[in-house]
Short mmCIF file of C-alpha atoms in Angstrom, two decimals:
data_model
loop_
_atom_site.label_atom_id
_atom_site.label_comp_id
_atom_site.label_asym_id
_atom_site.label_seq_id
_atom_site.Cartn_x
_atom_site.Cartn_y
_atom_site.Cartn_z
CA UNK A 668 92.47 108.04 42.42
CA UNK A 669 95.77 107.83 42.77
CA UNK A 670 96.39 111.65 43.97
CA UNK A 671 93.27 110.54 46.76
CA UNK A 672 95.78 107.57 48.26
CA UNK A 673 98.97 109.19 48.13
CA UNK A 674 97.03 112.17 50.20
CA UNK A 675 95.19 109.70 52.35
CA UNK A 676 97.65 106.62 53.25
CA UNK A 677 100.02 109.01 55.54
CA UNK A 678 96.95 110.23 57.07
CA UNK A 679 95.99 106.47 58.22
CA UNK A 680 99.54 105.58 59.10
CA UNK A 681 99.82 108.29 61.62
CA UNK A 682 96.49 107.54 62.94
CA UNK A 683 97.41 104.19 63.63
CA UNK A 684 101.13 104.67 64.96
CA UNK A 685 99.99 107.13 67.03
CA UNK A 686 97.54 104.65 68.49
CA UNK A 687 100.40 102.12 69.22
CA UNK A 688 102.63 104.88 70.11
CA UNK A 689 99.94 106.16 72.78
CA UNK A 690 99.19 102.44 74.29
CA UNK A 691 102.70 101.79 74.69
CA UNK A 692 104.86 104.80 75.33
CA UNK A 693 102.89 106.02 78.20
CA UNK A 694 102.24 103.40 80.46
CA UNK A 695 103.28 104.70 84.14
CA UNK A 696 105.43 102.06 86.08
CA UNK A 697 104.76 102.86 90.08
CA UNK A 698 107.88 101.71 91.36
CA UNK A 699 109.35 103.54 94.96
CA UNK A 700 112.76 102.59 93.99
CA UNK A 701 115.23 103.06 96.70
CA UNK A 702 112.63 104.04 99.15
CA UNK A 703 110.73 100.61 98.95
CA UNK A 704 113.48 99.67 101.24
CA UNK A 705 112.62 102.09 103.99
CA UNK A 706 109.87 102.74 106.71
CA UNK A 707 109.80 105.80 106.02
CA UNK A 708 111.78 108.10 103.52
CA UNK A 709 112.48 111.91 103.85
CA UNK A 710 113.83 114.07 101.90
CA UNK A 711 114.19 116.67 104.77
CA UNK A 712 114.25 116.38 108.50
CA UNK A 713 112.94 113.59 110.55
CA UNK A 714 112.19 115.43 114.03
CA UNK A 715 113.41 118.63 115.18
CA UNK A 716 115.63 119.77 118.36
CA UNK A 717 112.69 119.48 120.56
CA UNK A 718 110.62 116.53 119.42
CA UNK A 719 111.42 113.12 118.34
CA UNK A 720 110.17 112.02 115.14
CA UNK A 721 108.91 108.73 115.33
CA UNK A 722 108.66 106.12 118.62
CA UNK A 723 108.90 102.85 117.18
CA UNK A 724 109.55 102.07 113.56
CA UNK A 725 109.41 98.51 112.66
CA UNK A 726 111.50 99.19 109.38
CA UNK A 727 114.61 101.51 108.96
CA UNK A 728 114.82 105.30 108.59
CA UNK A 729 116.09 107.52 105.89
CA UNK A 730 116.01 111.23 106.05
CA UNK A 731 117.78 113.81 103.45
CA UNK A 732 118.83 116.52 106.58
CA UNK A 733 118.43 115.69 110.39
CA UNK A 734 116.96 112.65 112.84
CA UNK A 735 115.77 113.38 115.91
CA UNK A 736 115.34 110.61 117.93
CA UNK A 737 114.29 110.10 121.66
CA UNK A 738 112.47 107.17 123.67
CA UNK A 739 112.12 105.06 120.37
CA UNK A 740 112.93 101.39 118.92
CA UNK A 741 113.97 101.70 115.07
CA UNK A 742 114.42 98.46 113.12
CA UNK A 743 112.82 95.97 115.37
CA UNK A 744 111.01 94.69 112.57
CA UNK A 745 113.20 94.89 109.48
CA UNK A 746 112.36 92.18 106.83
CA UNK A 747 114.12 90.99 103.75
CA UNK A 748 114.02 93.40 101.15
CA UNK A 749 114.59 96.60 104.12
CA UNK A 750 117.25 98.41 103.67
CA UNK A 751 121.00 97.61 105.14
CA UNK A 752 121.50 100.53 107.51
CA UNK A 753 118.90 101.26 110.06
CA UNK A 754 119.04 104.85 109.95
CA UNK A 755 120.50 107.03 107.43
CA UNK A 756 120.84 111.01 107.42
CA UNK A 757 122.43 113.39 104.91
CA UNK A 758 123.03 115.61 107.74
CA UNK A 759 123.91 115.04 111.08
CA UNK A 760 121.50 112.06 113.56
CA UNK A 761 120.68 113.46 117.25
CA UNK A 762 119.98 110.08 118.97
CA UNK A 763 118.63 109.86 122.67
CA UNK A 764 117.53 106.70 124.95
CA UNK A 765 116.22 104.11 122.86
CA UNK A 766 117.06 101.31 120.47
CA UNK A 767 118.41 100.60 117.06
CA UNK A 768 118.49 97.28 115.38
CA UNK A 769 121.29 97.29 112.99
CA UNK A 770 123.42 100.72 112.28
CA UNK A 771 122.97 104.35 111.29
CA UNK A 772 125.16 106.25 108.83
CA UNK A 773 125.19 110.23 108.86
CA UNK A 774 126.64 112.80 106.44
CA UNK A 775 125.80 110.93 103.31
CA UNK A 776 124.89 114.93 101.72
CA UNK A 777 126.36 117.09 103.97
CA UNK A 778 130.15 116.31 105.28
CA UNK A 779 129.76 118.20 108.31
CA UNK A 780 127.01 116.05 109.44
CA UNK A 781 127.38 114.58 113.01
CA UNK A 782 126.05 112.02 115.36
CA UNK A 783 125.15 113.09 118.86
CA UNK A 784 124.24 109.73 120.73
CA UNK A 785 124.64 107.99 124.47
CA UNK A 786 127.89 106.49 124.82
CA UNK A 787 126.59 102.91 125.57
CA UNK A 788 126.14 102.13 122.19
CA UNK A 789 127.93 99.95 120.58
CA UNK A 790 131.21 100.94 119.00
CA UNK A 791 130.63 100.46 114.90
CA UNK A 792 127.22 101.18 115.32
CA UNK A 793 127.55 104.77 113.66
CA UNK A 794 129.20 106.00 110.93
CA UNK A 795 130.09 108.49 108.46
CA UNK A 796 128.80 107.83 104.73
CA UNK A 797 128.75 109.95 101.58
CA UNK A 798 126.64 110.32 98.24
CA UNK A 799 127.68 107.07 97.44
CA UNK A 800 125.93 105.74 100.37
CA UNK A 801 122.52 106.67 99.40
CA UNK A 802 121.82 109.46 96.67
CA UNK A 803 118.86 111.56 98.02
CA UNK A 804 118.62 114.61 95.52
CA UNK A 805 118.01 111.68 93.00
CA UNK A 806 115.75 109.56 94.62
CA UNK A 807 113.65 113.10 95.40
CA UNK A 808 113.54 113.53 91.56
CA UNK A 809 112.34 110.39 90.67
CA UNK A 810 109.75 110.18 93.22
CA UNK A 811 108.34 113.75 93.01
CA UNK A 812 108.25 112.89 89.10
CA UNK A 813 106.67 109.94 90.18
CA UNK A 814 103.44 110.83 92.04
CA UNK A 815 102.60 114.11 89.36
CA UNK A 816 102.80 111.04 86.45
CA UNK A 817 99.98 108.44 89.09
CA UNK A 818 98.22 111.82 89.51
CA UNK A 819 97.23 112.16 86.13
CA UNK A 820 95.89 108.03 85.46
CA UNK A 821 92.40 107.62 84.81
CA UNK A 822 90.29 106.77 87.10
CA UNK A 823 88.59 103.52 86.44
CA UNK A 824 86.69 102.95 90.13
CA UNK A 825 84.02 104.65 91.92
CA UNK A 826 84.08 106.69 95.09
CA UNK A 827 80.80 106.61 97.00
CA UNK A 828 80.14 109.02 99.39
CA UNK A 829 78.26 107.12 102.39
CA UNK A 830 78.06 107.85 106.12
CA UNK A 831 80.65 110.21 106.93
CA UNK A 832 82.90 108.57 105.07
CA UNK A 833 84.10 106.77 101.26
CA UNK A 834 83.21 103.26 99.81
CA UNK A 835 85.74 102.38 96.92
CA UNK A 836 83.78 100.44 94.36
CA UNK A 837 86.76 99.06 91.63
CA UNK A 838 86.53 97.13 88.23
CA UNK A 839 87.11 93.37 88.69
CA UNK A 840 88.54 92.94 85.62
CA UNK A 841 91.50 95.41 86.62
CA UNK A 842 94.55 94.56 87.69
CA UNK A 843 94.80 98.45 88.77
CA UNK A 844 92.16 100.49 90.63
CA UNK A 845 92.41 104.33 90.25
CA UNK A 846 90.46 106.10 92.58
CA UNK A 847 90.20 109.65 92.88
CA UNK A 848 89.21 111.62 96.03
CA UNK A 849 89.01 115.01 96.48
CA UNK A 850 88.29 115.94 100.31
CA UNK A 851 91.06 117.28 102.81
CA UNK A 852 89.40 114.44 105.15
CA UNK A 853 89.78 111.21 103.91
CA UNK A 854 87.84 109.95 106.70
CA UNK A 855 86.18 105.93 106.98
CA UNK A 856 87.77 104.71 103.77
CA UNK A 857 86.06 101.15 102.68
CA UNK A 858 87.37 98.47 100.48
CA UNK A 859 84.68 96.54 98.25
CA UNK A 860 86.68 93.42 98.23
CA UNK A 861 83.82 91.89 96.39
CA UNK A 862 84.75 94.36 93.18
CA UNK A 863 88.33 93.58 93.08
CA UNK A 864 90.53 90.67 91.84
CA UNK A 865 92.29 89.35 94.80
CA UNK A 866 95.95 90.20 93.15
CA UNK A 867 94.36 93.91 92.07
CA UNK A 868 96.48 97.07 93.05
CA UNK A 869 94.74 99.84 94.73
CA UNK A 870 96.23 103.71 93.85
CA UNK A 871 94.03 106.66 95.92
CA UNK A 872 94.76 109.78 94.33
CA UNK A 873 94.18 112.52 96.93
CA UNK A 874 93.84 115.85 95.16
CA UNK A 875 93.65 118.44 98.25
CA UNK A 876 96.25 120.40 99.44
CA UNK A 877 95.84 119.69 103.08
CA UNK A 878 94.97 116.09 104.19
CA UNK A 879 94.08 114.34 107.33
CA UNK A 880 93.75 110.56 107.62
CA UNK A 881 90.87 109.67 110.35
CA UNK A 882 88.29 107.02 111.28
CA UNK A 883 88.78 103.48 109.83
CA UNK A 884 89.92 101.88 106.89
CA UNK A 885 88.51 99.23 106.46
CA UNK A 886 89.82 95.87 104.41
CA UNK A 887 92.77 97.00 103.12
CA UNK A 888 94.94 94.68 105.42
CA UNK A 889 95.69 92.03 102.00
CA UNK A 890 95.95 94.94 100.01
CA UNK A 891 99.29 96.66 102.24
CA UNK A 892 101.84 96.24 99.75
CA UNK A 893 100.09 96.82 97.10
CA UNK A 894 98.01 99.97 98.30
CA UNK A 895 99.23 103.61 97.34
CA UNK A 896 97.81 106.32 98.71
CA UNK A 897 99.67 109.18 96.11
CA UNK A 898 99.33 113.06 97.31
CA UNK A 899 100.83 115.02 94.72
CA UNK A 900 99.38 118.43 95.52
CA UNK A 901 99.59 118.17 99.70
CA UNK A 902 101.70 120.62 101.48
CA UNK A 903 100.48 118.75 104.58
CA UNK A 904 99.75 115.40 105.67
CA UNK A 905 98.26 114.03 108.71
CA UNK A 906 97.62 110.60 110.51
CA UNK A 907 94.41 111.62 113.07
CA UNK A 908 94.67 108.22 115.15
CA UNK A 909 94.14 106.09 112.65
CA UNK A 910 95.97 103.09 111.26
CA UNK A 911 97.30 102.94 107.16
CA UNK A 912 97.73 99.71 105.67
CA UNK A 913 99.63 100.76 102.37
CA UNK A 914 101.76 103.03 101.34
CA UNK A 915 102.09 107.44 101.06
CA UNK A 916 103.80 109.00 98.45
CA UNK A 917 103.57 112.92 99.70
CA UNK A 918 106.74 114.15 97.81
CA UNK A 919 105.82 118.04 99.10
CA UNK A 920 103.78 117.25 102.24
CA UNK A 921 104.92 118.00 105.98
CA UNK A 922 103.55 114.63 107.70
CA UNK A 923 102.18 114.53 111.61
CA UNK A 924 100.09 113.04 114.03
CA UNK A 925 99.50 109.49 115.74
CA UNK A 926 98.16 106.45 114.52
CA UNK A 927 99.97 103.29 112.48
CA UNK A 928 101.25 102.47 108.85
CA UNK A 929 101.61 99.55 107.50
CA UNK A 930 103.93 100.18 104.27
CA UNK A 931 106.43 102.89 103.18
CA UNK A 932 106.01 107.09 103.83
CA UNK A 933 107.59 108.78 101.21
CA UNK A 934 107.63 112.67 102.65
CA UNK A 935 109.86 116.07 102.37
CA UNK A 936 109.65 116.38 106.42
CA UNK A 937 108.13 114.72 109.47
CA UNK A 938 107.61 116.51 112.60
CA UNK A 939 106.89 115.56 116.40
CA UNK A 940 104.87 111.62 116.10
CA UNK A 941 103.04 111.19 119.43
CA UNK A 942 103.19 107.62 119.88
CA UNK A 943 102.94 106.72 116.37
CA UNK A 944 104.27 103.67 115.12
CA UNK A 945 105.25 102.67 111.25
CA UNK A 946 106.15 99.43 110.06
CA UNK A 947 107.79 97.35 106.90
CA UNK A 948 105.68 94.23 106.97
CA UNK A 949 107.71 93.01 104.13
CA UNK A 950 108.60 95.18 101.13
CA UNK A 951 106.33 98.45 101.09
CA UNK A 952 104.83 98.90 97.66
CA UNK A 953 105.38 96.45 94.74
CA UNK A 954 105.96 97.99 91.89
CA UNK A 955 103.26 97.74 89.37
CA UNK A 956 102.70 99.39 85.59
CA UNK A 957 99.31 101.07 84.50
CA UNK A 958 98.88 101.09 80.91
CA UNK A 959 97.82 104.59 79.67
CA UNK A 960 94.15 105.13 78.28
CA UNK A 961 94.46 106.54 74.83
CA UNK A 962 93.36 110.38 74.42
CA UNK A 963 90.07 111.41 73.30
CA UNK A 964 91.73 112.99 69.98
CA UNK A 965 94.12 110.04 68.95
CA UNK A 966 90.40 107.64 69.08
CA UNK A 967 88.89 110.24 66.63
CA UNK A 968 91.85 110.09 64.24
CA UNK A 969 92.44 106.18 64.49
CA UNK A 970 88.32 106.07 63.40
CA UNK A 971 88.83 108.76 60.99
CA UNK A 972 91.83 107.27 59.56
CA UNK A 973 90.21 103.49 59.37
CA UNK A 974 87.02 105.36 57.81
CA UNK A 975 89.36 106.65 54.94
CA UNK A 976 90.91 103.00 54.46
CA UNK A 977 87.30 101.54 54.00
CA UNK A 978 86.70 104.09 51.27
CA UNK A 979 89.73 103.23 49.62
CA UNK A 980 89.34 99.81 49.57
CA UNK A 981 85.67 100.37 47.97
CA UNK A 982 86.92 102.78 45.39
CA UNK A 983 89.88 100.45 44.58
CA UNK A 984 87.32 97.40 44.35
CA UNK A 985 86.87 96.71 40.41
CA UNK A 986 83.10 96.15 39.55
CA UNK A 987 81.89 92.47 38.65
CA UNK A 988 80.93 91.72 34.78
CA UNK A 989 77.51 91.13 34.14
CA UNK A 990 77.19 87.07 33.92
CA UNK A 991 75.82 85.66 30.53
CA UNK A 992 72.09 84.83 30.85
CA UNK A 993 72.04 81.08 31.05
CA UNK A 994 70.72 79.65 27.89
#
C-alpha cells in the first residue's frame, strides 16, 4: 500500500498543478500598448509619392517609414489618452495642403529622414526625433505577438450565417466574446446586444488571408473601444465603404479603401484612402485579459489524478468493528 501512494501521489500533484498552472499562466492580456494612443499605427508607410494616405484623421498618425499627406486634417479630434505628437515617422513625412493639430516628428528610425512641407506652417511644428521618441521595431513585436496569441482563444459565441451577411450570438455570462469568422467578406456584421453583458468585450477573429469590410455593422457603436477585430493571417485588408466602430489589429495586412473607423488600425502599410476618414473617439481599445480554457489532456489527467485520490482514500479507510449485539 505504501509502494501504491508513493507511485500515485506525484501523479495527482502534477495533475492538479498543471491545472492551476494552465488557468493561470496562460491567460492572454489584449492590450495595444503604445498604439492605443494612435489613429492609426504603421509599421511601414502611410501613403506613397503619388497618393495621400488618409484625408481626415480625427486622432494622430504613426508610421514606421514614410507619410504621405495631401488635402487632409490630422488631429482635429485628438482626445485625452492620444498620443503627444500628431504625426510621427521613422523615416522622412511628405506633407502637402492641409492641416495638423499639434506637431509631427520625423526620423525617429532612420536619421536621414526628412520633412518636405509648405512653408506656412508654423515654425516648431516639425521636428527631428530618434528611437527614443517612439520605438517601432518593438512595438511591431509585441503587437504581431499579440494578435497570433487572440488568434488562438476559444471561441465561446456563435456566428450565424443569415442574409448575406453574420449575426454574432455571445454568452451573457462573458465578460469576453470570441467569435470566429472565416470568410474573406465580412460583409453585414450584427451585434445581438440582447446576448451580451453591457460591459462585455467583443474580439472577431478573422481567419482569411484576404479581407474586405462591406455592408453594415450593425450595433457595435457602445461596443467601439472595446471591439477588436484581430487579423492575424491577412496579407490584405480592406474598408469597401463601410464604417468600423472598434478596433483592427492586421500586424501583416496592406490596408485600403473608403469608409470610417471608429477606434485604432494597427497595420504594416496603408496605401491611397479615397475619402476615408478614421477617428480616436477616446482611447481605441481597452485593454482586457481572457483567461485561457484548460486543454482537453490536462481535464483527463486532473480526473484521472482525483480518480486515483478517491481510491486511496478508500483503501486507506480502516474497516468498522462489528458492534456487540445488544443484550
Amino acid at each position: 500500500m505504501k509502494l501504491f501512494t508513493t507511485r500515485t501521489l506525484p501523479l495527482i500533484s502534477a495533475a492538479l498543478f498543471a491545472f492551476s498552472f494552465s488557468a493561470s499562466a496562460q491567460a492572454t492580456v489584449i492590450d495595444l500598448g503604445v498604439a492605443n494612443g494612435y489613429s492609426a499605427f504603421i509599421f511601414g508607410n502611410i501613403g506613397s509619392s503619388n497618393a495621400s494616405g488618409f484625408t481626415s484623421v480625427g486622432g494622430s498618425l504613426a508610421a514606421g517609414g514614410n507619410i504621405y499627406l495631401d488635402g487632409y486634417s490630422v488631429g482635429s479630434n485628438k482626445k485625452p489618452g492620444s498620443a503627444v505628437n500628431t504625426l510621427v515617422a521613422g523615416n522622412s513625412l511628405n506633407i502637402g495642403g492641409g492641416t495638423i493639430n499639434g506637431t509631427g516628428v520625423y526620423g525617429v528610425s532612420n536619421a536621414s529622414g526628412s520633412v518636405t512641407a509648405p512653408s506656412w506652417y508654423p515654425s516648431g511644428t516639425f521636428s527631428k526625433g530618434n528611437a527614443s521618441t517612439l520605438d517601432f521595431a518593438a512595438a511591431q513585436q509585441q503587437l504581431t505577438t499579440l494578435s497570433g496569441d487572440v488568434a488562438k482563444l476559444q471561441s465561446n459565441g456563435t456566428v450565424i450565417s443569415q442574409y448575406g451577411g453574420f449575426k454574432l450570438v455571445g454568452d451573457v455570462n462573458a465578460d469576453v466574446n470570441v467569435f470566429t469568422i472565416a470568410a474573406n467578406d465580412l460583409h453585414n456584421l450584427t451585434l445581438d446586444v440582447s446576448s451580451l453583458k453591457s460591459t462585455a468585450s467583443i474580439i472577431i477573429n478573422g481567419t482569411a488571408t484576404n479581407i474586405t469590410m462591406s455592408g453594415g455593422f450593425d450595433n457595435f457603436g457602445s461596443f467601439a473601444d472595446r471591439t477588436l477585430l484581430n487579423f492575424a493571417n491577412a496579407t490584405t485588408t480592406n474598408l469597401n465603404n463601410v464604417g468600423i466602430n472598434g478596433s483592427i489589429l492586421a500586424p501583416n495586412s496592406a490596408f485600403s479603401g473608403s469608409g470610417s473607423m471608429n477606434g485604432t488600425l494597427v497595420a504594416n502599410s496603408v496605401s491611397s484612402i479615397n475619402y476615408g476618414h478614421v477617428s480616436m473617439n477616446g482611447a481605441g481599445f481597452n485593454t482586457v485579459s481572457v483567461s485561457a480554457v484548460p486543454e482537453p489532456g490536462t481535464y483527463a489527467m486532473l480526473l484521472a489524478g482525483l480518480g486515483l485520490l478517491a481510491f486511496v482514500r478508500r483503501r486507506r479507510t480502516p474497516a468498522r468493528a462489528p458492534q456487540a449485539a445488544m443484550a
